[in-house]
PDB file of C-alpha atoms and ligand atoms in Angstrom:
ATOM      1  CA  MET C   1     -39.384  37.578 129.557  1.00 95.00           C
ATOM      2  CA  HIS C   2     -36.811  34.894 129.016  1.00 97.00           C
ATOM      3  CA  GLU C   3     -36.162  32.313 126.370  1.00 98.00           C
ATOM      4  CA  GLN C   4     -34.088  29.148 126.469  1.00 98.00           C
ATOM      5  CA  ILE C   5     -32.786  28.306 123.001  1.00 98.00           C
ATOM      6  CA  ASN C   6     -33.279  24.581 122.548  1.00 98.00           C
ATOM      7  CA  HIS C   7     -31.961  24.263 119.008  1.00 98.00           C
ATOM      8  CA  PRO C   8     -29.909  21.031 118.677  1.00 98.00           C
ATOM      9  CA  CYS C   9     -26.821  22.976 117.485  1.00 98.00           C
ATOM     10  CA  VAL C  10     -26.880  25.053 120.684  1.00 98.00           C
ATOM     11  CA  GLN C  11     -27.582  22.145 123.018  1.00 98.00           C
ATOM     12  CA  HIS C  12     -24.857  19.990 121.422  1.00 98.00           C
ATOM     13  CA  LYS C  13     -22.251  22.723 121.910  1.00 98.00           C
ATOM     14  CA  LEU C  14     -23.505  23.357 125.447  1.00 98.00           C
ATOM     15  CA  ALA C  15     -22.858  19.714 126.315  1.00 98.00           C
ATOM     16  CA  ILE C  16     -19.240  20.104 125.186  1.00 98.00           C
ATOM     17  CA  ILE C  17     -18.577  23.461 126.858  1.00 98.00           C
ATOM     18  CA  ARG C  18     -19.894  22.099 130.192  1.00 98.00           C
ATOM     19  CA  ASP C  19     -17.492  19.135 130.043  1.00 98.00           C
ATOM     20  CA  VAL C  20     -14.697  19.465 132.608  1.00 97.00           C
ATOM     21  CA  GLU C  21     -12.336  17.916 130.025  1.00 97.00           C
ATOM     22  CA  THR C  22     -12.860  20.786 127.557  1.00 97.00           C
ATOM     23  CA  GLY C  23      -9.730  22.965 127.585  1.00 96.00           C
ATOM     24  CA  HIS C  24      -9.520  26.755 127.299  1.00 96.00           C
ATOM     25  CA  LYS C  25      -8.942  26.849 123.508  1.00 97.00           C
ATOM     26  CA  ARG C  26     -12.072  24.832 122.739  1.00 98.00           C
ATOM     27  CA  PHE C  27     -13.981  26.598 125.529  1.00 98.00           C
ATOM     28  CA  ARG C  28     -13.311  29.940 123.820  1.00 98.00           C
ATOM     29  CA  GLU C  29     -14.341  28.618 120.401  1.00 98.00           C
ATOM     30  CA  LEU C  30     -17.565  27.203 121.827  1.00 98.00           C
ATOM     31  CA  SER C  31     -18.370  30.484 123.595  1.00 98.00           C
ATOM     32  CA  THR C  32     -18.166  32.221 120.237  1.00 98.00           C
ATOM     33  CA  GLU C  33     -20.199  29.549 118.451  1.00 98.00           C
ATOM     34  CA  ILE C  34     -22.985  29.408 121.063  1.00 98.00           C
ATOM     35  CA  THR C  35     -23.131  33.203 121.330  1.00 98.00           C
ATOM     36  CA  LYS C  36     -23.774  33.546 117.602  1.00 98.00           C
ATOM     37  CA  PHE C  37     -26.878  31.360 117.829  1.00 98.00           C
ATOM     38  CA  LEU C  38     -28.139  33.148 120.964  1.00 98.00           C
ATOM     39  CA  CYS C  39     -27.533  36.578 119.422  1.00 98.00           C
ATOM     40  CA  TYR C  40     -29.449  35.586 116.291  1.00 98.00           C
ATOM     41  CA  GLU C  41     -32.499  34.896 118.495  1.00 98.00           C
ATOM     42  CA  ALA C  42     -31.990  37.866 120.804  1.00 98.00           C
ATOM     43  CA  LEU C  43     -32.069  40.372 117.950  1.00 97.00           C
ATOM     44  CA  LYS C  44     -35.281  39.109 116.407  1.00 96.00           C
ATOM     45  CA  ASN C  45     -37.345  42.037 117.746  1.00 93.00           C
ATOM     46  CA  ILE C  46     -34.991  44.974 117.105  1.00 94.00           C
ATOM     47  CA  LYS C  47     -36.180  48.119 115.382  1.00 95.00           C
ATOM     48  CA  MET C  48     -36.419  47.895 111.591  1.00 97.00           C
ATOM     49  CA  LYS C  49     -37.299  50.374 108.843  1.00 98.00           C
ATOM     50  CA  GLU C  50     -38.884  49.871 105.428  1.00 98.00           C
ATOM     51  CA  VAL C  51     -36.561  50.610 102.495  1.00 98.00           C
ATOM     52  CA  GLU C  52     -36.889  50.399  98.727  1.00 98.00           C
ATOM     53  CA  VAL C  53     -33.991  48.664  96.967  1.00 98.00           C
ATOM     54  CA  GLN C  54     -33.295  48.637  93.238  1.00 98.00           C
ATOM     55  CA  THR C  55     -32.398  45.072  92.201  1.00 98.00           C
ATOM     56  CA  PRO C  56     -31.047  44.415  88.677  1.00 98.00           C
ATOM     57  CA  LEU C  57     -34.675  43.709  87.688  1.00 98.00           C
ATOM     58  CA  ALA C  58     -37.044  45.910  89.712  1.00 98.00           C
ATOM     59  CA  MET C  59     -37.649  47.766  92.947  1.00 98.00           C
ATOM     60  CA  ALA C  60     -37.964  45.545  96.051  1.00 98.00           C
ATOM     61  CA  SER C  61     -39.597  46.488  99.345  1.00 98.00           C
ATOM     62  CA  CYS C  62     -37.076  45.486 102.030  1.00 98.00           C
ATOM     63  CA  ARG C  63     -36.373  46.045 105.710  1.00 98.00           C
ATOM     64  CA  LYS C  64     -33.128  47.197 107.346  1.00 97.00           C
ATOM     65  CA  ILE C  65     -32.025  47.482 110.966  1.00 97.00           C
ATOM     66  CA  ASP C  66     -32.852  50.972 112.232  1.00 97.00           C
ATOM     67  CA  THR C  67     -30.978  51.292 115.516  1.00 97.00           C
ATOM     68  CA  ASP C  68     -27.432  51.667 116.804  1.00 98.00           C
ATOM     69  CA  ILE C  69     -26.272  48.434 118.395  1.00 98.00           C
ATOM     70  CA  VAL C  70     -24.011  48.565 121.434  1.00 98.00           C
ATOM     71  CA  VAL C  71     -22.679  45.325 122.861  1.00 98.00           C
ATOM     72  CA  VAL C  72     -21.646  45.410 126.509  1.00 98.00           C
ATOM     73  CA  PRO C  73     -19.468  42.564 127.801  1.00 98.00           C
ATOM     74  CA  ILE C  74     -19.343  42.314 131.589  1.00 98.00           C
ATOM     75  CA  LEU C  75     -15.632  41.996 132.385  1.00 97.00           C
ATOM     76  CA  ARG C  76     -14.012  39.682 132.494  1.00 94.00           C
ATOM     77  CA  ALA C  77     -15.879  36.609 131.257  1.00 97.00           C
ATOM     78  CA  GLY C  78     -18.196  38.584 128.941  1.00 98.00           C
ATOM     79  CA  ILE C  79     -15.188  39.181 126.665  1.00 98.00           C
ATOM     80  CA  GLY C  80     -15.400  35.503 125.688  1.00 98.00           C
ATOM     81  CA  MET C  81     -18.719  36.181 123.958  1.00 98.00           C
ATOM     82  CA  LEU C  82     -17.715  39.382 122.161  1.00 98.00           C
ATOM     83  CA  GLU C  83     -16.297  37.794 119.000  1.00 98.00           C
ATOM     84  CA  GLY C  84     -19.535  35.868 118.423  1.00 98.00           C
ATOM     85  CA  ILE C  85     -21.634  39.046 118.536  1.00 98.00           C
ATOM     86  CA  LEU C  86     -19.244  40.987 116.301  1.00 98.00           C
ATOM     87  CA  GLU C  87     -19.228  38.219 113.696  1.00 97.00           C
ATOM     88  CA  LEU C  88     -23.010  38.600 113.488  1.00 96.00           C
ATOM     89  CA  VAL C  89     -23.160  42.401 113.885  1.00 96.00           C
ATOM     90  CA  PRO C  90     -19.799  43.741 112.643  1.00 97.00           C
ATOM     91  CA  THR C  91     -20.879  47.383 112.957  1.00 96.00           C
ATOM     92  CA  ALA C  92     -21.801  47.083 116.651  1.00 98.00           C
ATOM     93  CA  ARG C  93     -20.091  49.474 119.040  1.00 98.00           C
ATOM     94  CA  VAL C  94     -18.647  48.124 122.268  1.00 98.00           C
ATOM     95  CA  GLY C  95     -19.129  49.397 125.826  1.00 98.00           C
ATOM     96  CA  PHE C  96     -17.570  47.856 128.913  1.00 98.00           C
ATOM     97  CA  VAL C  97     -18.669  47.247 132.477  1.00 98.00           C
ATOM     98  CA  GLY C  98     -16.115  45.947 134.968  1.00 97.00           C
ATOM     99  CA  LEU C  99     -17.691  43.959 137.804  1.00 94.00           C
ATOM    100  CA  TYR C 100     -16.482  41.191 140.032  1.00 89.00           C
ATOM    101  CA  ARG C 101     -18.299  39.238 142.706  1.00 83.00           C
ATOM    102  CA  ASP C 102     -16.953  39.817 146.172  1.00 89.00           C
ATOM    103  CA  GLU C 103     -16.051  36.298 147.316  1.00 85.00           C
ATOM    104  CA  LYS C 104     -17.471  36.848 150.815  1.00 88.00           C
ATOM    105  CA  THR C 105     -20.631  38.883 150.213  1.00 90.00           C
ATOM    106  CA  LYS C 106     -21.283  37.543 146.641  1.00 83.00           C
ATOM    107  CA  GLN C 107     -22.294  41.117 145.759  1.00 89.00           C
ATOM    108  CA  ALA C 108     -21.236  42.609 142.408  1.00 91.00           C
ATOM    109  CA  VAL C 109     -18.513  45.243 142.859  1.00 94.00           C
ATOM    110  CA  SER C 110     -18.135  47.821 140.081  1.00 95.00           C
ATOM    111  CA  TYR C 111     -14.615  48.852 138.984  1.00 96.00           C
ATOM    112  CA  TYR C 112     -14.945  50.113 135.389  1.00 97.00           C
ATOM    113  CA  GLU C 113     -17.522  51.607 133.056  1.00 97.00           C
ATOM    114  CA  ARG C 114     -17.189  53.052 129.554  1.00 98.00           C
ATOM    115  CA  PHE C 115     -20.013  53.398 127.050  1.00 98.00           C
ATOM    116  CA  PRO C 116     -20.063  54.834 123.514  1.00 98.00           C
ATOM    117  CA  PRO C 117     -22.376  57.869 123.010  1.00 98.00           C
ATOM    118  CA  GLN C 118     -24.718  55.713 120.887  1.00 98.00           C
ATOM    119  CA  THR C 119     -25.710  53.930 124.113  1.00 98.00           C
ATOM    120  CA  HIS C 120     -28.191  56.780 124.523  1.00 98.00           C
ATOM    121  CA  GLY C 121     -31.243  55.608 122.596  1.00 97.00           C
ATOM    122  CA  GLY C 122     -29.425  52.588 121.158  1.00 97.00           C
ATOM    123  CA  THR C 123     -30.072  48.863 121.412  1.00 98.00           C
ATOM    124  CA  CYS C 124     -27.753  47.399 124.040  1.00 98.00           C
ATOM    125  CA  ILE C 125     -26.803  43.733 124.233  1.00 98.00           C
ATOM    126  CA  ILE C 126     -25.369  42.708 127.613  1.00 98.00           C
ATOM    127  CA  ILE C 127     -23.172  39.607 127.384  1.00 98.00           C
ATOM    128  CA  ASP C 128     -21.934  37.469 130.249  1.00 98.00           C
ATOM    129  CA  PRO C 129     -21.706  33.664 130.108  1.00 98.00           C
ATOM    130  CA  MET C 130     -23.046  33.236 133.656  1.00 98.00           C
ATOM    131  CA  LEU C 131     -26.159  34.850 135.156  1.00 98.00           C
ATOM    132  CA  ALA C 132     -25.932  33.385 138.666  1.00 97.00           C
ATOM    133  CA  THR C 133     -27.419  35.490 141.490  1.00 96.00           C
ATOM    134  CA  GLY C 134     -28.256  38.111 138.859  1.00 97.00           C
ATOM    135  CA  GLY C 135     -26.409  40.856 140.758  1.00 96.00           C
ATOM    136  CA  SER C 136     -23.934  41.624 137.946  1.00 96.00           C
ATOM    137  CA  THR C 137     -26.649  41.708 135.303  1.00 97.00           C
ATOM    138  CA  ILE C 138     -28.960  43.937 137.379  1.00 97.00           C
ATOM    139  CA  ALA C 139     -26.096  46.360 138.103  1.00 97.00           C
ATOM    140  CA  THR C 140     -25.253  46.521 134.380  1.00 98.00           C
ATOM    141  CA  ILE C 141     -28.864  47.134 133.344  1.00 98.00           C
ATOM    142  CA  ASP C 142     -29.047  49.903 135.984  1.00 97.00           C
ATOM    143  CA  LYS C 143     -25.965  51.548 134.469  1.00 98.00           C
ATOM    144  CA  LEU C 144     -27.262  51.288 130.909  1.00 98.00           C
ATOM    145  CA  LYS C 145     -30.649  52.714 131.840  1.00 98.00           C
ATOM    146  CA  ALA C 146     -28.886  55.599 133.606  1.00 98.00           C
ATOM    147  CA  ALA C 147     -26.966  56.169 130.343  1.00 98.00           C
ATOM    148  CA  GLY C 148     -30.275  56.432 128.455  1.00 98.00           C
ATOM    149  CA  ALA C 149     -30.232  53.078 126.646  1.00 98.00           C
ATOM    150  CA  GLY C 150     -33.229  52.345 124.414  1.00 96.00           C
ATOM    151  CA  GLN C 151     -33.870  48.626 124.135  1.00 96.00           C
ATOM    152  CA  ILE C 152     -31.760  46.298 126.341  1.00 98.00           C
ATOM    153  CA  VAL C 153     -31.371  42.531 125.923  1.00 98.00           C
ATOM    154  CA  VAL C 154     -29.264  40.088 127.948  1.00 98.00           C
ATOM    155  CA  ILE C 155     -27.495  37.069 126.501  1.00 98.00           C
ATOM    156  CA  CYS C 156     -25.953  34.466 128.810  1.00 98.00           C
ATOM    157  CA  ILE C 157     -24.866  30.904 128.155  1.00 98.00           C
ATOM    158  CA  VAL C 158     -26.103  29.446 131.462  1.00 98.00           C
ATOM    159  CA  THR C 159     -28.411  30.790 134.156  1.00 98.00           C
ATOM    160  CA  CYS C 160     -30.677  29.451 136.917  1.00 98.00           C
ATOM    161  CA  GLN C 161     -34.225  30.267 137.989  1.00 97.00           C
ATOM    162  CA  GLU C 162     -33.138  32.118 141.155  1.00 97.00           C
ATOM    163  CA  GLY C 163     -31.041  34.731 139.336  1.00 97.00           C
ATOM    164  CA  LEU C 164     -33.402  34.949 136.404  1.00 98.00           C
ATOM    165  CA  SER C 165     -36.346  35.738 138.701  1.00 98.00           C
ATOM    166  CA  LEU C 166     -34.416  38.545 140.403  1.00 98.00           C
ATOM    167  CA  VAL C 167     -33.440  40.120 137.065  1.00 98.00           C
ATOM    168  CA  GLU C 168     -37.018  39.872 135.810  1.00 98.00           C
ATOM    169  CA  ALA C 169     -38.392  41.401 139.020  1.00 98.00           C
ATOM    170  CA  ALA C 170     -35.917  44.322 138.868  1.00 98.00           C
ATOM    171  CA  HIS C 171     -36.179  44.861 135.102  1.00 98.00           C
ATOM    172  CA  PRO C 172     -39.321  43.243 133.640  1.00 98.00           C
ATOM    173  CA  ASP C 173     -38.765  45.080 130.335  1.00 98.00           C
ATOM    174  CA  VAL C 174     -35.404  43.368 129.652  1.00 98.00           C
ATOM    175  CA  PRO C 175     -35.521  39.944 127.959  1.00 98.00           C
ATOM    176  CA  VAL C 176     -32.916  37.289 128.757  1.00 98.00           C
ATOM    177  CA  TYR C 177     -31.779  34.750 126.141  1.00 98.00           C
ATOM    178  CA  THR C 178     -29.895  31.689 127.336  1.00 98.00           C
ATOM    179  CA  ALA C 179     -28.868  28.178 126.330  1.00 98.00           C
ATOM    180  CA  SER C 180     -29.852  26.732 129.728  1.00 98.00           C
ATOM    181  CA  ILE C 181     -31.776  27.444 132.916  1.00 98.00           C
ATOM    182  CA  ASP C 182     -29.985  25.189 135.395  1.00 98.00           C
ATOM    183  CA  GLN C 183     -31.217  23.735 138.672  1.00 92.00           C
ATOM    184  CA  GLU C 184     -29.728  25.860 141.425  1.00 96.00           C
ATOM    185  CA  LEU C 185     -26.917  27.847 142.993  1.00 97.00           C
ATOM    186  CA  ASP C 186     -24.576  26.113 145.414  1.00 97.00           C
ATOM    187  CA  GLU C 187     -23.368  27.614 148.735  1.00 95.00           C
ATOM    188  CA  ARG C 188     -20.629  29.531 146.843  1.00 93.00           C
ATOM    189  CA  LYS C 189     -23.339  30.911 144.499  1.00 95.00           C
ATOM    190  CA  TYR C 190     -22.028  28.899 141.556  1.00 97.00           C
ATOM    191  CA  ILE C 191     -24.571  27.599 139.085  1.00 98.00           C
ATOM    192  CA  VAL C 192     -25.095  23.817 139.358  1.00 98.00           C
ATOM    193  CA  PRO C 193     -24.444  21.898 137.178  1.00 98.00           C
ATOM    194  CA  GLY C 194     -23.281  25.004 135.296  1.00 98.00           C
ATOM    195  CA  LEU C 195     -19.860  24.971 133.706  1.00 98.00           C
ATOM    196  CA  GLY C 196     -17.654  26.107 136.566  1.00 97.00           C
ATOM    197  CA  ASP C 197     -15.820  29.434 136.669  1.00 97.00           C
ATOM    198  CA  ALA C 198     -16.355  30.820 133.180  1.00 97.00           C
ATOM    199  CA  GLY C 199     -13.588  33.447 133.401  1.00 96.00           C
ATOM    200  CA  ASP C 200     -11.007  30.910 134.539  1.00 97.00           C
ATOM    201  CA  ARG C 201     -12.016  28.374 131.892  1.00 97.00           C
ATOM    202  CA  LEU C 202     -11.976  30.995 129.128  1.00 97.00           C
ATOM    203  CA  PHE C 203      -8.651  32.514 129.985  1.00 95.00           C
ATOM    204  CA  GLY C 204      -6.886  29.451 131.374  1.00 92.00           C
ATOM    205  CA  THR C 205      -6.334  30.979 134.792  1.00 92.00           C
ATOM    206  CA  SER C 206      -7.468  28.040 136.940  1.00 77.00           C
ATOM    207  CA  HIS C 207      -4.551  25.605 136.505  1.00 62.00           C
TER     208      HIS C 207
HETATM  209  C1  LIG W   1     -18.818  35.919 137.149  1.00 62.20           C
HETATM  210  C2  LIG W   1     -19.583  35.909 135.850  1.00 62.20           C
HETATM  211  C3  LIG W   1     -20.597  37.004 136.043  1.00 62.20           C
HETATM  212  C4  LIG W   1     -20.873  36.913 137.529  1.00 62.20           C
HETATM  213  C5  LIG W   1     -22.182  36.210 137.687  1.00 62.20           C
HETATM  214  O1  LIG W   1     -17.862  36.898 137.153  1.00 62.20           O
HETATM  215  O2  LIG W   1     -18.799  36.115 134.718  1.00 62.20           O
HETATM  216  O3  LIG W   1     -20.109  38.280 135.720  1.00 62.20           O
HETATM  217  O4  LIG W   1     -19.826  36.152 138.121  1.00 62.20           O
HETATM  218  O5  LIG W   1     -22.552  36.216 138.989  1.00 62.20           O
HETATM  219  P1  LIG W   1     -23.834  36.972 139.565  1.00 62.20           P
HETATM  220  O6  LIG W   1     -24.973  36.719 138.606  1.00 62.20           O
HETATM  221  O7  LIG W   1     -24.008  36.289 140.876  1.00 62.20           O
HETATM  222  O8  LIG W   1     -23.514  38.425 139.685  1.00 62.20           O
HETATM  223  P2  LIG W   1     -16.673  36.905 138.248  1.00 62.20           P
HETATM  224  O9  LIG W   1     -17.054  37.682 139.449  1.00 62.20           O
HETATM  225  O10 LIG W   1     -16.236  35.505 138.472  1.00 62.20           O
HETATM  226  O11 LIG W   1     -15.566  37.757 137.530  1.00 62.20           O
HETATM  227  P3  LIG W   1     -14.717  37.434 136.207  1.00 62.20           P
HETATM  228  O12 LIG W   1     -15.643  37.494 135.034  1.00 62.20           O
HETATM  229  O13 LIG W   1     -13.730  38.544 136.235  1.00 62.20           O
HETATM  230  O14 LIG W   1     -14.083  36.066 136.371  1.00 62.20           O
HETATM  231  N1  LIG W   2     -19.480  32.845 137.959  1.00 62.20           N
HETATM  232  C1  LIG W   2     -19.063  31.796 137.233  1.00 62.20           C
HETATM  233  O1  LIG W   2     -18.058  31.902 136.496  1.00 62.20           O
HETATM  234  N2  LIG W   2     -19.708  30.633 137.352  1.00 62.20           N
HETATM  235  C2  LIG W   2     -20.784  30.487 138.133  1.00 62.20           C
HETATM  236  O2  LIG W   2     -21.359  29.397 138.182  1.00 62.20           O
HETATM  237  C3  LIG W   2     -21.219  31.596 138.870  1.00 62.20           C
HETATM  238  C4  LIG W   2     -20.562  32.768 138.759  1.00 62.20           C
END
Protein backbone atom coordinates (compact mmCIF):
# COMPACT_ATOMS: atom_id res chain seq x y z
CA MET A 1 0.00 0.00 0.00
CA HIS A 2 1.22 3.48 -0.74
CA GLU A 3 -0.27 6.92 -0.60
CA GLN A 4 0.82 10.15 -2.24
CA ILE A 5 -0.29 13.13 -0.17
CA ASN A 6 -1.66 15.68 -2.61
CA HIS A 7 -2.70 18.34 -0.12
CA PRO A 8 -1.88 21.82 -1.53
CA CYS A 9 0.28 22.68 1.53
CA VAL A 10 2.47 19.63 0.86
CA GLN A 11 2.68 20.12 -2.90
CA HIS A 12 3.52 23.83 -2.53
CA LYS A 13 6.41 23.06 -0.17
CA LEU A 14 7.55 20.21 -2.42
CA ALA A 15 7.86 22.64 -5.32
CA ILE A 16 10.17 24.83 -3.22
CA ILE A 17 12.31 22.02 -1.78
CA ARG A 18 12.90 20.62 -5.31
CA ASP A 19 14.16 24.01 -6.54
CA VAL A 20 17.92 23.97 -7.15
CA GLU A 21 18.02 27.56 -5.83
CA THR A 22 16.75 26.52 -2.38
CA GLY A 23 19.68 26.64 0.06
CA HIS A 24 20.41 24.26 2.94
CA LYS A 25 18.72 26.38 5.66
CA ARG A 26 15.40 26.52 3.82
CA PHE A 27 15.82 22.91 2.65
CA ARG A 28 16.02 21.79 6.29
CA GLU A 29 12.99 23.86 7.29
CA LEU A 30 10.96 22.45 4.41
CA SER A 31 11.96 18.88 5.29
CA THR A 32 10.54 19.44 8.75
CA GLU A 33 7.38 21.11 7.45
CA ILE A 34 6.63 18.46 4.81
CA THR A 35 7.40 15.62 7.23
CA LYS A 36 4.82 16.89 9.71
CA PHE A 37 2.05 16.67 7.11
CA LEU A 38 3.19 13.22 5.92
CA CYS A 39 3.45 11.92 9.49
CA TYR A 40 -0.06 13.16 10.28
CA GLU A 41 -1.36 10.95 7.44
CA ALA A 42 0.94 8.01 8.14
CA LEU A 43 -0.27 7.65 11.73
CA LYS A 44 -3.96 7.60 10.89
CA ASN A 45 -4.27 3.83 11.43
CA ILE A 46 -2.19 3.34 14.60
CA LYS A 47 -3.52 1.40 17.55
CA MET A 48 -5.92 3.30 19.80
CA LYS A 49 -7.71 2.49 23.05
CA GLU A 50 -11.03 3.70 24.46
CA VAL A 51 -10.71 5.85 27.59
CA GLU A 52 -13.17 7.69 29.81
CA VAL A 53 -12.20 11.29 30.62
CA GLN A 54 -13.79 13.52 33.25
CA THR A 55 -14.36 16.97 31.72
CA PRO A 56 -15.42 19.88 33.98
CA LEU A 57 -19.02 18.96 33.04
CA ALA A 58 -19.32 15.19 32.54
CA MET A 59 -17.59 11.98 31.53
CA ALA A 60 -16.50 11.82 27.86
CA SER A 61 -15.73 8.68 25.87
CA CYS A 62 -12.38 9.36 24.18
CA ARG A 63 -9.61 7.52 22.37
CA LYS A 64 -5.86 7.61 23.08
CA ILE A 65 -2.86 6.20 21.24
CA ASP A 66 -2.12 2.72 22.59
CA THR A 67 1.32 1.86 21.23
CA ASP A 68 4.95 2.82 21.72
CA ILE A 69 6.16 4.87 18.78
CA VAL A 70 9.73 4.46 17.56
CA VAL A 71 10.98 6.70 14.78
CA VAL A 72 13.91 5.37 12.77
CA PRO A 73 15.83 7.85 10.60
CA ILE A 74 18.05 6.21 7.99
CA LEU A 75 21.40 7.98 8.36
CA ARG A 76 22.31 10.38 7.17
CA ALA A 77 19.52 12.14 5.28
CA GLY A 78 16.73 10.71 7.47
CA ILE A 79 17.94 13.00 10.28
CA GLY A 80 16.50 15.92 8.30
CA MET A 81 13.00 14.57 8.90
CA LEU A 82 13.39 13.76 12.60
CA GLU A 83 12.40 17.17 13.99
CA GLY A 84 9.12 17.10 12.06
CA ILE A 85 8.12 13.74 13.56
CA LEU A 86 9.13 14.75 17.09
CA GLU A 87 7.11 17.97 16.87
CA LEU A 88 4.05 15.83 16.14
CA VAL A 89 4.90 12.92 18.47
CA PRO A 90 7.12 14.37 21.23
CA THR A 91 7.15 11.12 23.22
CA ALA A 92 8.47 9.02 20.32
CA ARG A 93 11.66 7.07 20.94
CA VAL A 94 14.40 7.17 18.32
CA GLY A 95 16.30 4.27 16.74
CA PHE A 96 19.01 4.62 14.12
CA VAL A 97 20.05 2.70 11.04
CA GLY A 98 23.26 3.71 9.27
CA LEU A 99 23.24 2.86 5.56
CA TYR A 100 24.95 4.31 2.55
CA ARG A 101 24.65 3.38 -1.10
CA ASP A 102 27.82 1.97 -2.56
CA GLU A 103 28.51 4.31 -5.48
CA LYS A 104 29.49 1.46 -7.81
CA THR A 105 27.02 -1.31 -6.96
CA LYS A 106 24.19 1.04 -5.75
CA GLN A 107 23.58 -1.53 -2.99
CA ALA A 108 22.79 -0.35 0.55
CA VAL A 109 25.73 -0.97 2.90
CA SER A 110 24.94 -1.18 6.62
CA TYR A 111 27.32 0.49 9.12
CA TYR A 112 25.24 1.23 12.24
CA GLU A 113 22.14 0.00 14.03
CA ARG A 114 20.68 0.91 17.42
CA PHE A 115 17.06 0.43 18.45
CA PRO A 116 15.28 1.16 21.74
CA PRO A 117 13.74 -1.91 23.49
CA GLN A 118 10.24 -0.59 22.67
CA THR A 119 10.95 -1.47 19.03
CA HIS A 120 9.76 -4.95 19.99
CA GLY A 121 5.99 -4.78 19.52
CA GLY A 122 6.04 -1.02 18.91
CA THR A 123 4.95 1.09 15.96
CA CYS A 124 8.01 2.02 13.92
CA ILE A 125 8.17 4.96 11.54
CA ILE A 126 11.05 4.75 9.05
CA ILE A 127 12.07 8.16 7.70
CA ASP A 128 14.28 8.87 4.72
CA PRO A 129 13.65 11.70 2.24
CA MET A 130 14.53 9.54 -0.78
CA LEU A 131 13.22 6.05 -1.58
CA ALA A 132 15.12 5.44 -4.82
CA THR A 133 15.96 1.80 -5.65
CA GLY A 134 14.29 0.85 -2.36
CA GLY A 135 17.38 -1.02 -1.14
CA SER A 136 17.90 1.13 1.97
CA THR A 137 14.24 0.96 2.94
CA ILE A 138 14.01 -2.82 2.44
CA ALA A 139 17.18 -3.36 4.51
CA THR A 140 15.75 -1.18 7.31
CA ILE A 141 12.40 -2.99 7.33
CA ASP A 142 14.30 -6.31 7.47
CA LYS A 143 16.21 -5.08 10.53
CA LEU A 144 13.09 -3.82 12.28
CA LYS A 145 11.20 -7.04 11.65
CA ALA A 146 14.17 -8.99 13.03
CA ALA A 147 13.94 -6.77 16.13
CA GLY A 148 10.28 -7.75 16.55
CA ALA A 149 8.63 -4.50 15.42
CA GLY A 150 4.82 -4.46 15.47
CA GLN A 151 3.43 -2.08 12.88
CA ILE A 152 5.92 -0.46 10.45
CA VAL A 153 5.27 2.57 8.22
CA VAL A 154 7.63 4.36 5.84
CA ILE A 155 7.63 8.09 5.22
CA CYS A 156 9.67 9.56 2.37
CA ILE A 157 9.48 12.92 0.65
CA VAL A 158 10.10 11.65 -2.90
CA THR A 159 10.06 8.17 -4.42
CA CYS A 160 9.58 6.55 -7.84
CA GLN A 161 7.52 3.59 -9.04
CA GLU A 162 10.56 1.31 -9.49
CA GLY A 163 11.69 1.50 -5.86
CA LEU A 164 8.18 1.56 -4.50
CA SER A 165 7.30 -1.66 -6.34
CA LEU A 166 10.35 -3.44 -4.92
CA VAL A 167 9.53 -2.37 -1.35
CA GLU A 168 5.91 -3.45 -1.78
CA ALA A 169 6.94 -6.82 -3.23
CA ALA A 170 9.40 -7.47 -0.36
CA HIS A 171 7.14 -6.11 2.40
CA PRO A 172 3.48 -5.92 1.29
CA ASP A 173 2.39 -5.26 4.89
CA VAL A 174 4.35 -1.97 5.16
CA PRO A 175 2.62 1.18 3.85
CA VAL A 176 4.64 3.99 2.27
CA TYR A 177 3.56 7.64 2.56
CA THR A 178 5.15 10.15 0.21
CA ALA A 179 4.72 13.62 -1.26
CA SER A 180 5.60 12.42 -4.78
CA ILE A 181 6.02 9.34 -6.95
CA ASP A 182 8.43 10.62 -9.59
CA GLN A 183 9.05 9.36 -13.12
CA GLU A 184 12.22 7.30 -12.99
CA LEU A 185 15.74 6.62 -11.79
CA ASP A 186 18.66 7.85 -13.87
CA GLU A 187 21.81 5.80 -14.64
CA ARG A 188 23.28 6.84 -11.25
CA LYS A 189 20.05 5.62 -9.57
CA TYR A 190 19.02 9.16 -8.65
CA ILE A 191 15.33 9.96 -8.70
CA VAL A 192 14.33 12.17 -11.67
CA PRO A 193 13.23 14.92 -11.38
CA GLY A 194 13.69 14.31 -7.64
CA LEU A 195 15.50 16.91 -5.60
CA GLY A 196 19.11 15.86 -6.01
CA ASP A 197 21.27 14.47 -3.22
CA ALA A 198 19.12 14.95 -0.14
CA GLY A 199 21.96 14.47 2.37
CA ASP A 200 24.18 17.02 0.64
CA ARG A 201 21.37 19.56 0.31
CA LEU A 202 20.32 19.13 3.95
CA PHE A 203 23.76 19.40 5.44
CA GLY A 204 25.37 21.76 2.94
CA THR A 205 28.06 19.29 1.93
CA SER A 206 27.82 19.67 -1.85
CA HIS A 207 29.42 23.10 -2.38
C1 LIG B 1 20.41 8.16 0.07
C2 LIG B 1 19.06 8.41 0.68
C3 LIG B 1 18.57 7.03 1.01
C4 LIG B 1 19.19 6.21 -0.11
C5 LIG B 1 18.10 5.93 -1.09
O1 LIG B 1 21.37 7.98 1.03
O2 LIG B 1 19.08 9.24 1.80
O3 LIG B 1 19.02 6.56 2.25
O4 LIG B 1 20.21 6.99 -0.71
O5 LIG B 1 18.55 5.09 -2.05
P1 LIG B 1 18.00 3.61 -2.29
O6 LIG B 1 16.50 3.66 -2.18
O7 LIG B 1 18.48 3.34 -3.67
O8 LIG B 1 18.61 2.71 -1.26
P2 LIG B 1 22.94 8.06 0.68
O9 LIG B 1 23.48 6.73 0.32
O10 LIG B 1 23.15 9.15 -0.31
O11 LIG B 1 23.58 8.40 2.07
P3 LIG B 1 23.44 9.73 2.97
O12 LIG B 1 22.04 9.78 3.50
O13 LIG B 1 24.45 9.46 4.02
O14 LIG B 1 23.77 10.93 2.10
N1 LIG C 1 19.75 9.54 -2.79
C1 LIG C 1 19.47 10.85 -2.92
O1 LIG C 1 19.87 11.67 -2.07
N2 LIG C 1 18.80 11.26 -4.00
C2 LIG C 1 18.36 10.41 -4.94
O2 LIG C 1 17.72 10.84 -5.90
C3 LIG C 1 18.65 9.05 -4.78
C4 LIG C 1 19.34 8.63 -3.70
